[in-house]
PDB file of C-alpha atoms in Angstrom:
ATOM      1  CA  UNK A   1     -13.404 185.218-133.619  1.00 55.00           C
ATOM      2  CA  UNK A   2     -15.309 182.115-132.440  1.00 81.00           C
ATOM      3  CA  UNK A   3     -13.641 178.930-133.363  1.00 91.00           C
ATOM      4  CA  UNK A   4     -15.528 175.716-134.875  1.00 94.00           C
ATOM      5  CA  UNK A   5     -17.598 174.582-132.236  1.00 95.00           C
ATOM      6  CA  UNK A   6     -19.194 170.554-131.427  1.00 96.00           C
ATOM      7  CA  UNK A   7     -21.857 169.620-129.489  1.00 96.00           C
ATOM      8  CA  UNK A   8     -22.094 167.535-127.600  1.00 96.00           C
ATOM      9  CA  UNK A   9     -18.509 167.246-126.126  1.00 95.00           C
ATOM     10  CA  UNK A  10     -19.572 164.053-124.996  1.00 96.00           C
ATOM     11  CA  UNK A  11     -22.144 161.561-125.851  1.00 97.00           C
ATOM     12  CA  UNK A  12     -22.785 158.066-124.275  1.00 97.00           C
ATOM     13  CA  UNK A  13     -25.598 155.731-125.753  1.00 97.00           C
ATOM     14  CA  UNK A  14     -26.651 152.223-125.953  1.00 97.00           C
ATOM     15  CA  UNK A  15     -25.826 150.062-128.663  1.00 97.00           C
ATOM     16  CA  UNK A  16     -29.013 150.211-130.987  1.00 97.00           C
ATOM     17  CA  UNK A  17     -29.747 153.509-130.351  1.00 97.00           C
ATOM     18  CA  UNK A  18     -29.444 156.519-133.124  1.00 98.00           C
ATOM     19  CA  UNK A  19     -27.273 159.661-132.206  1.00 98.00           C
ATOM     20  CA  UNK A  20     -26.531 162.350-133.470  1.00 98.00           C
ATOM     21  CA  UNK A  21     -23.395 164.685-133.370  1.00 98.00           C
ATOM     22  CA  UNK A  22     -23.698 169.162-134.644  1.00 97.00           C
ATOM     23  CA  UNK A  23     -21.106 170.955-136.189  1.00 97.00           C
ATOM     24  CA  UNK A  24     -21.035 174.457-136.050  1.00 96.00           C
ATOM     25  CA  UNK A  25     -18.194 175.279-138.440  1.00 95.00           C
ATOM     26  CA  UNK A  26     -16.387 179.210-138.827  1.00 94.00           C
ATOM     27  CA  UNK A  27     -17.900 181.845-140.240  1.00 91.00           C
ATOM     28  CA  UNK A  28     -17.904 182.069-143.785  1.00 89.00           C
ATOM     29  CA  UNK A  29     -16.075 178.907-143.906  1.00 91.00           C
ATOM     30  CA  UNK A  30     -16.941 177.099-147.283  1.00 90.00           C
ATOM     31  CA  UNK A  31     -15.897 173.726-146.710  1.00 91.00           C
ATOM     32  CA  UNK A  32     -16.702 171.211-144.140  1.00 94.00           C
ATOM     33  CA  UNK A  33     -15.136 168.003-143.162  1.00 94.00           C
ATOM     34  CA  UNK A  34     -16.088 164.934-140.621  1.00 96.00           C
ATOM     35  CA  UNK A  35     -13.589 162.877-138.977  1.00 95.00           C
ATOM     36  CA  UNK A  36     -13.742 159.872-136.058  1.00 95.00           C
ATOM     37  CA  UNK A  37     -10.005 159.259-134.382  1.00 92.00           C
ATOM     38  CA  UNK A  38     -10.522 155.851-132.446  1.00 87.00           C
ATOM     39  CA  UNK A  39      -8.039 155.478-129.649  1.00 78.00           C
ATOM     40  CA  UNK A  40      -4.667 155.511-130.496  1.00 70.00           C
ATOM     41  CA  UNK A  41      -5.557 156.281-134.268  1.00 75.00           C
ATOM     42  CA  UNK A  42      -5.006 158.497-136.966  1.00 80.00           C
ATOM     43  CA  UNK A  43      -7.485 159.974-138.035  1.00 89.00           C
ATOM     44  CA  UNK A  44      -9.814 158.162-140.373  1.00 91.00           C
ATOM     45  CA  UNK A  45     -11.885 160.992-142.960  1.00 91.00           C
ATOM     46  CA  UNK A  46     -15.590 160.633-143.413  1.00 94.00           C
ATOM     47  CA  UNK A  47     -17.230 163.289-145.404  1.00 94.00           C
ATOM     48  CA  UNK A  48     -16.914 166.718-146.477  1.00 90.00           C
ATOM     49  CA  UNK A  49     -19.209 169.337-147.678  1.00 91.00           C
ATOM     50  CA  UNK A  50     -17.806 172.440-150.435  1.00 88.00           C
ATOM     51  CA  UNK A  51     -20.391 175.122-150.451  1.00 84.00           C
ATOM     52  CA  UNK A  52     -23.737 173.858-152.578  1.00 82.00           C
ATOM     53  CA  UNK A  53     -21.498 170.920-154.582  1.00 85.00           C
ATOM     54  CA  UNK A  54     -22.449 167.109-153.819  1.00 87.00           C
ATOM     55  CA  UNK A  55     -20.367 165.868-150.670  1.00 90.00           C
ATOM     56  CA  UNK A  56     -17.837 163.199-150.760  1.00 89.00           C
ATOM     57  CA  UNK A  57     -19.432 160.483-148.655  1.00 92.00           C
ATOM     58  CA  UNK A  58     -16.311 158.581-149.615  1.00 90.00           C
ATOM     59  CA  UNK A  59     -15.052 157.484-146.104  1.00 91.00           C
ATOM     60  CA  UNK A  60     -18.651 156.991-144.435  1.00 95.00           C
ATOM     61  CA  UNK A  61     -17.642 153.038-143.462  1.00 94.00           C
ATOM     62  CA  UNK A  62     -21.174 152.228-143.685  1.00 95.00           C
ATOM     63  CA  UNK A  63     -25.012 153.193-144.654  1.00 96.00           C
ATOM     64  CA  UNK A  64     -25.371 153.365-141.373  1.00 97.00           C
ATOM     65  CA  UNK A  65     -23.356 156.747-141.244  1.00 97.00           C
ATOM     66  CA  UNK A  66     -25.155 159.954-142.854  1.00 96.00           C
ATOM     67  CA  UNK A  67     -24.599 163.411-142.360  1.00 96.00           C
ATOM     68  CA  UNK A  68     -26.163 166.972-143.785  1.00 94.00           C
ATOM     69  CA  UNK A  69     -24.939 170.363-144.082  1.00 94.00           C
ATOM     70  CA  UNK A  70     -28.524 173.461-143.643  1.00 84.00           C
ATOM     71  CA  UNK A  71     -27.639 176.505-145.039  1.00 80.00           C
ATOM     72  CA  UNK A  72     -23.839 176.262-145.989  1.00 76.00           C
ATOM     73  CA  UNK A  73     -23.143 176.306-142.406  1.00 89.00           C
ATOM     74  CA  UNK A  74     -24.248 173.708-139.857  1.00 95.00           C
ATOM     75  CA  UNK A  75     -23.349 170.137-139.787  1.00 96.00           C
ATOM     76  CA  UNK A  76     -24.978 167.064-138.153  1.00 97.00           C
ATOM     77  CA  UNK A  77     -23.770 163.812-138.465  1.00 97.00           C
ATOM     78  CA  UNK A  78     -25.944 161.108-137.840  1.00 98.00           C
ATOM     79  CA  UNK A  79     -24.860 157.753-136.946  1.00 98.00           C
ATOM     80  CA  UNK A  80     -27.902 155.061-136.640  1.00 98.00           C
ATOM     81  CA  UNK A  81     -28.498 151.893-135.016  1.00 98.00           C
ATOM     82  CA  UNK A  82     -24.794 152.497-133.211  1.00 98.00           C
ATOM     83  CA  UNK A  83     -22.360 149.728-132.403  1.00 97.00           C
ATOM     84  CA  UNK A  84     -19.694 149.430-130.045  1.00 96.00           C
ATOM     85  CA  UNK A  85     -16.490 150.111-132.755  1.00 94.00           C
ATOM     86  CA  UNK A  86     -18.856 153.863-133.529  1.00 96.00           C
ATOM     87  CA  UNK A  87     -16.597 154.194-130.232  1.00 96.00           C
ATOM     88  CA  UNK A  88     -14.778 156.954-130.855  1.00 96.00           C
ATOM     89  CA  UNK A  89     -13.801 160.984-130.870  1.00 95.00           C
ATOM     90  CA  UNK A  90     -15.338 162.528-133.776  1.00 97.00           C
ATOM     91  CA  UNK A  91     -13.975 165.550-135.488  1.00 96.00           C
ATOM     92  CA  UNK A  92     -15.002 168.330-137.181  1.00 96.00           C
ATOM     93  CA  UNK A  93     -12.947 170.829-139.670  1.00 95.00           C
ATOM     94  CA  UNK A  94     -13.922 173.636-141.508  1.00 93.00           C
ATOM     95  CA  UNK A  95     -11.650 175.472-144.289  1.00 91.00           C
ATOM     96  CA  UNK A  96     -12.279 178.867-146.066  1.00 88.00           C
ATOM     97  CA  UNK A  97     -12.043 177.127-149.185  1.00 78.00           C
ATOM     98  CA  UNK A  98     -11.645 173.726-150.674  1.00 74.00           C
ATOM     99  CA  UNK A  99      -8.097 173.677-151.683  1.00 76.00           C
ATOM    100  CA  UNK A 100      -4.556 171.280-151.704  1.00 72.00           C
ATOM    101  CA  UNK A 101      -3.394 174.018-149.570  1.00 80.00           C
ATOM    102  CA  UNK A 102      -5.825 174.966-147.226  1.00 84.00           C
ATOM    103  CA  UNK A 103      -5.611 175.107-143.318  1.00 89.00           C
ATOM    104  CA  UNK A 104      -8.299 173.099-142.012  1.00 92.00           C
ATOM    105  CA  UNK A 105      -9.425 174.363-138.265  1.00 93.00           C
ATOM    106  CA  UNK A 106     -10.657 171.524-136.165  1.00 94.00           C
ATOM    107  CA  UNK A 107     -13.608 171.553-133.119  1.00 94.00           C
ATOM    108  CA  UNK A 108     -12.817 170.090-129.548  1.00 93.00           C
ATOM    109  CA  UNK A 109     -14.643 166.794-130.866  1.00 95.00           C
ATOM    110  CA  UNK A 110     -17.180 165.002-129.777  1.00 96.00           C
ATOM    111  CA  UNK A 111     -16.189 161.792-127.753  1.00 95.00           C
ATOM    112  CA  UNK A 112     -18.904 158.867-128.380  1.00 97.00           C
ATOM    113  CA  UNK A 113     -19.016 155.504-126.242  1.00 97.00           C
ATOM    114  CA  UNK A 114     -21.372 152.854-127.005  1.00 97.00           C
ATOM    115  CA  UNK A 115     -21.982 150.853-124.336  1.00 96.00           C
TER     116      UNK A 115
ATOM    117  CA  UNK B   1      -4.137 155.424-153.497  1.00 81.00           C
ATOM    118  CA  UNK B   2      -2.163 158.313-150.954  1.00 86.00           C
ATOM    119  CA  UNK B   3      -0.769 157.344-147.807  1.00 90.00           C
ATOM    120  CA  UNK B   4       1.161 159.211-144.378  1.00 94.00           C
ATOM    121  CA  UNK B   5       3.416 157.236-142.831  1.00 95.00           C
ATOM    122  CA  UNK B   6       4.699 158.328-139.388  1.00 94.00           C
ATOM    123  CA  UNK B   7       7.321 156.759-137.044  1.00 89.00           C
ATOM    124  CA  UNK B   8       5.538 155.050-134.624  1.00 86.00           C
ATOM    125  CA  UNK B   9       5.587 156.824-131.010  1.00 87.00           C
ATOM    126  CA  UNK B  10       5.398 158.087-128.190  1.00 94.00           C
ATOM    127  CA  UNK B  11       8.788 159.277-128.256  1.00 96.00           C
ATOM    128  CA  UNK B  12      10.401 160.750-125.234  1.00 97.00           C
ATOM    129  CA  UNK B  13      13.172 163.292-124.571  1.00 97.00           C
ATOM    130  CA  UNK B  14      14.408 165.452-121.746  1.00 97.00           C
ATOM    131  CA  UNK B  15      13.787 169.207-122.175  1.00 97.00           C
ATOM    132  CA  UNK B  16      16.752 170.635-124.879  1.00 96.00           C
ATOM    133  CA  UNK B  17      16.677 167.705-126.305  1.00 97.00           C
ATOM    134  CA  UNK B  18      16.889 167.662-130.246  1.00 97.00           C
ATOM    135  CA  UNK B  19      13.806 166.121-131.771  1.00 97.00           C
ATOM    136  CA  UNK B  20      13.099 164.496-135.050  1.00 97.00           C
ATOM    137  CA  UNK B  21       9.619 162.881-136.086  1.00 97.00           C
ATOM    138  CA  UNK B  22       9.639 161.018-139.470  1.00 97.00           C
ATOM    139  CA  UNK B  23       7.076 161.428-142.142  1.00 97.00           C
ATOM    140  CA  UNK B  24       7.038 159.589-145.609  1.00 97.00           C
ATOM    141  CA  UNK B  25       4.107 159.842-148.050  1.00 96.00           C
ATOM    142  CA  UNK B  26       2.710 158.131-150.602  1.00 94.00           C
ATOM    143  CA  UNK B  27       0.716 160.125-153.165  1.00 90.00           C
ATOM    144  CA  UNK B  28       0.033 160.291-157.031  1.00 82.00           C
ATOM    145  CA  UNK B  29      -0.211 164.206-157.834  1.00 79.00           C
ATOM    146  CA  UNK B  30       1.437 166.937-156.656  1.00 85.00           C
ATOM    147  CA  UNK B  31       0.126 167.378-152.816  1.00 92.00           C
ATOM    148  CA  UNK B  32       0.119 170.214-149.598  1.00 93.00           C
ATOM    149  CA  UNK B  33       2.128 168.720-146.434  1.00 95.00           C
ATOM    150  CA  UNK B  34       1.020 169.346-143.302  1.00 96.00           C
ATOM    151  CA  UNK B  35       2.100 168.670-139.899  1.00 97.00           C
ATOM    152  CA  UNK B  36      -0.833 169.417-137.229  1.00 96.00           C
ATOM    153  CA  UNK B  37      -0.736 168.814-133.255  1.00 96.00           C
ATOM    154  CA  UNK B  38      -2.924 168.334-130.318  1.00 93.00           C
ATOM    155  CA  UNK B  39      -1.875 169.347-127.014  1.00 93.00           C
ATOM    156  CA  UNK B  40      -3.454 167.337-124.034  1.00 89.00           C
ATOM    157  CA  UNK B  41      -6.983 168.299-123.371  1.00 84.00           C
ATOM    158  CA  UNK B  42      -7.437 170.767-126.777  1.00 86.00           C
ATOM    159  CA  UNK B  43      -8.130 170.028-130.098  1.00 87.00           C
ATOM    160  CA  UNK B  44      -5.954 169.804-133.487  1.00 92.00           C
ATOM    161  CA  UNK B  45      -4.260 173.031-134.527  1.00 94.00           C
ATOM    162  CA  UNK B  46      -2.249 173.385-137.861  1.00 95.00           C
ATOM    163  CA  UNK B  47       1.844 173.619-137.139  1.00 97.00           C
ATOM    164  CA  UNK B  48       3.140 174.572-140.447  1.00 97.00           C
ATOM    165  CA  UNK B  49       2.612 173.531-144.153  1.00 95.00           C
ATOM    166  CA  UNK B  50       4.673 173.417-147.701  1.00 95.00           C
ATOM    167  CA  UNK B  51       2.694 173.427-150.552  1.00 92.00           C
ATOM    168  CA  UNK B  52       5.467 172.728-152.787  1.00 91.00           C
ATOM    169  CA  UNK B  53       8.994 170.804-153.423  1.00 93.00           C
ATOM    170  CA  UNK B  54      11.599 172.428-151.068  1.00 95.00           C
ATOM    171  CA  UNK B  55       9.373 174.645-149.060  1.00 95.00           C
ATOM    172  CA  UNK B  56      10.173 174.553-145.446  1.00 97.00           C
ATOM    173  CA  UNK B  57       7.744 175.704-143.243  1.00 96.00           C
ATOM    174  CA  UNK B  58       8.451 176.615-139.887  1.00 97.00           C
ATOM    175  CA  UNK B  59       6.588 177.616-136.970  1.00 97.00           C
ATOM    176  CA  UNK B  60       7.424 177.540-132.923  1.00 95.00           C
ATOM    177  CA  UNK B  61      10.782 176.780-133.374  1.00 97.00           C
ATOM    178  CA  UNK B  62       9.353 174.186-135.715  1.00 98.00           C
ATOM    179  CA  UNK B  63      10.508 173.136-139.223  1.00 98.00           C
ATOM    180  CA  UNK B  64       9.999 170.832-141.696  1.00 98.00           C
ATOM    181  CA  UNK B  65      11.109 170.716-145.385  1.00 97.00           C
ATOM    182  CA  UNK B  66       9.154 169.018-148.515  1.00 97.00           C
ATOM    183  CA  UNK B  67      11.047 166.614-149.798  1.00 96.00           C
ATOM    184  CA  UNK B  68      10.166 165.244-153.342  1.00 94.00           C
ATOM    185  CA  UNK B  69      12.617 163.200-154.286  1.00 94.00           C
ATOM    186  CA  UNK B  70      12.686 160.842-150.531  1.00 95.00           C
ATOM    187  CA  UNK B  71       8.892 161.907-149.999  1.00 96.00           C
ATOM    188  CA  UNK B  72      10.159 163.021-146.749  1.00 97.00           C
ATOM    189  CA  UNK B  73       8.434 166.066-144.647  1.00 98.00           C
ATOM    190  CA  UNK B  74      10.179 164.963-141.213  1.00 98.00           C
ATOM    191  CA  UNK B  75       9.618 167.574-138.356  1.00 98.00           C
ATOM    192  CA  UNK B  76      12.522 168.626-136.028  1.00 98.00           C
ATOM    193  CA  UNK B  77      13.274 171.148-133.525  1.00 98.00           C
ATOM    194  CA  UNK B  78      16.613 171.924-131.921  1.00 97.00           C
ATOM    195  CA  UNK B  79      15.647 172.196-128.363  1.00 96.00           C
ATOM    196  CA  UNK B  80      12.376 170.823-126.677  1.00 97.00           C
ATOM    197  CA  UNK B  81      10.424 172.325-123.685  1.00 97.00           C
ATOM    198  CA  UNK B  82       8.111 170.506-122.317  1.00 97.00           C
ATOM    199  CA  UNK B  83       5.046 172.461-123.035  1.00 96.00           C
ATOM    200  CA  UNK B  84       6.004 170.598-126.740  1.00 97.00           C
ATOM    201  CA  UNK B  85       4.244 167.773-125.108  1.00 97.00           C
ATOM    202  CA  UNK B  86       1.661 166.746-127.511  1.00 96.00           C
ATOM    203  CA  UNK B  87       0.608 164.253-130.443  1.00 95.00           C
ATOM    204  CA  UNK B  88       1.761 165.232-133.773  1.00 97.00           C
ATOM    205  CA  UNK B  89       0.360 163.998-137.080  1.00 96.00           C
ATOM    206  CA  UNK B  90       1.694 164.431-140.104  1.00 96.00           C
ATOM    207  CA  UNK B  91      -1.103 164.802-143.167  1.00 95.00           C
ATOM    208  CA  UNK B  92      -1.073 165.351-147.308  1.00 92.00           C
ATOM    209  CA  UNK B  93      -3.561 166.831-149.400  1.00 89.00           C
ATOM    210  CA  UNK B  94      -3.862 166.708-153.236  1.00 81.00           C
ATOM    211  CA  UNK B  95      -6.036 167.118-156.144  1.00 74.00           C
ATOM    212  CA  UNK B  96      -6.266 163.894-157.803  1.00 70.00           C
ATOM    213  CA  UNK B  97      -7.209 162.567-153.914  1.00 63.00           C
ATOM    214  CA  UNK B  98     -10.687 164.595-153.735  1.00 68.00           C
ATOM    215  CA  UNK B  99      -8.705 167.355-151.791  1.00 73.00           C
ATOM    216  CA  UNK B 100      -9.041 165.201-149.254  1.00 79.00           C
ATOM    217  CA  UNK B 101      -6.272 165.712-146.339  1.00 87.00           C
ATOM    218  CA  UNK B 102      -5.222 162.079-145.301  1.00 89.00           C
ATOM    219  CA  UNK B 103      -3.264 162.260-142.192  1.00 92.00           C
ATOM    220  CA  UNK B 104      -1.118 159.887-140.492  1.00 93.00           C
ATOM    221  CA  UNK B 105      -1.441 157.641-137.481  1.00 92.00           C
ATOM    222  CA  UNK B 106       0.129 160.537-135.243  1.00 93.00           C
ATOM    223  CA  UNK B 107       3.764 159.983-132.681  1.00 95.00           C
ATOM    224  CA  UNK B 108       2.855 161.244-129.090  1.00 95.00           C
ATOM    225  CA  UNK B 109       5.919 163.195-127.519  1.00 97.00           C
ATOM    226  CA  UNK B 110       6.500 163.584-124.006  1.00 97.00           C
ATOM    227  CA  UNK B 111       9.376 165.758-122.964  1.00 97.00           C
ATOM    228  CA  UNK B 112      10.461 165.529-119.274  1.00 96.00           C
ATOM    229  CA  UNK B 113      11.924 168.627-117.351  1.00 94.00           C
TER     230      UNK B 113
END
C-alpha cells in the first residue's frame, strides 16, 4: 500500500516569508509525528498528533512553529516568518498506534532552505 | 531526561568486513530500542527493535541485543556488502518520555568493494 507521503519534496523561500510543509500519513495510521534533521544531525522531534487527544507541541523550538492535523489524517506544518537555521529536512512519521513499541514509518521529507 | 548516544561516524570498512556501531542510552522507565537507517537518496526505514531486556532483534543479517544492565543496544553484522552503505541511527522510546522516540545523532557507513 501507499507509503507516507510529503509535499513538497523541496521548498526554497526567503527569509521572512511563511511556508508551509503537508503530511499525508498511512492509512488508518493513528499517530502522527514531525521531525526537522539539520545537516549532519540527529533528528530533533517536534510534534505529534494521537487520534483526537491534544498534541505534544513539546519540541516546537519556537511560537513561530505550528502545525494541525484535519480529519485524523493530514498534517501541515506551518513554519512563519522563516529564518535561515528553519534550514533543514523535515520529517514526517506515522504509527498505527501510539505505543513504546511501535514502528514509526517515515516520508521522503521535505528539504527547506531559507535563503 | 532520555538520551541516544551513538559513536560518532562515518565509519568505513571494506566489503566482509565485521561491523559494530555503538549505542548507549539514557532513559528513566522501561523503553523500546530501535535502530532505523537511511540509504542514500530514500527515506528512514525501521531495521529491527527489542522491546524488552535481552531481546535481540535481527534483521538483514542485522542484530542487536538490549542490554539493561550496560544500556547497550550496539548493532553488528558479520560481513558487510556495500549496498549496507547508509546512515544508521539508533533511537528509544518510553512511557514516562511522552512515547516520544528520541533518536540519536546517526554514524554514516560506507563500505568499499
Amino acid at each position: 500500500g501507499a507509503g507516507v507521503s510529503q509535499s513538497p519534496s523541496n521548498k526554497v523561500t526567503e527569509k521572512g516569508k511563511d511556508v508551509e510543509l503537508r503530511c499525508d500519513p498511512i492509512s488508518g495510521h493513528t499517530a502522527l509525528y514531525w521531525y526537522r534533521q539539520s545537516l549532519g544531525q540527529g533528528l530533533e522531534f517536534l510534534i505529534y498528533f494521537q487520534g483526537n487527544s491534544a498534541p505534544d507541541k513539546s519540541g516546537l523550538p519556537s511560537d513561530r512553529f505550528s502545525a494541525e492535523r484535519t480529519g485524523g489524517s493530514v498534517s501541515t506544518l506551518t513554519i512563519q516568518r522563516t529564518q535561515q537555521e528553519d534550514s533543514a529536512v523535515y520529517l514526517c512519521a506515522s504509527s498505527l498506534y501510539r505505543d513504546i513499541g511501535e514502528t514509526q514509518y517515515f516520508g521522503p521529507g521535505t528539504r527547506l532552505l531559507v535563503l | 531526561g532520555n538520551s541516544v548516544t551513538q559513536m560518532e561516524g562515518p565509519v568505513t570498512l571494506s566489503e566482509e568486513a565485521f561491523l559494530t556501531i555503538n549505542c548507549t542510552y539514557t532513559a528513566t522507565g522501561y523503553p523500546s530500542l530501535f535502530w532505523y537507517v537511511q540509504y542514500p537518496g530514500e527515506g528512514l526505514q525501521l531495521l529491527l527493535k527489542a522491546t524488552k531486556a535481552d531481546d535481540k532483534g535481527s534483521n538483514k543479517g542485522f542484530e542487536a541485543t538490549y542490554r539493561k544492565e550496560t544500556t547497550s543496544f550496539h548493532l553488528e553484522k558479520g560481513s558487510v556488502q556495500v549496498s549496507d552503505s547508509a546512515v544508521y541511527f539508533c533511537a528509544l522510546s518510553d512511557q514516562s518520555g511522552g512515547f516520544k522516540t528520541i533518536f540519536g545523532a546517526g554514524t554514516r557507513l560506507f563500505v568499499k568493494a
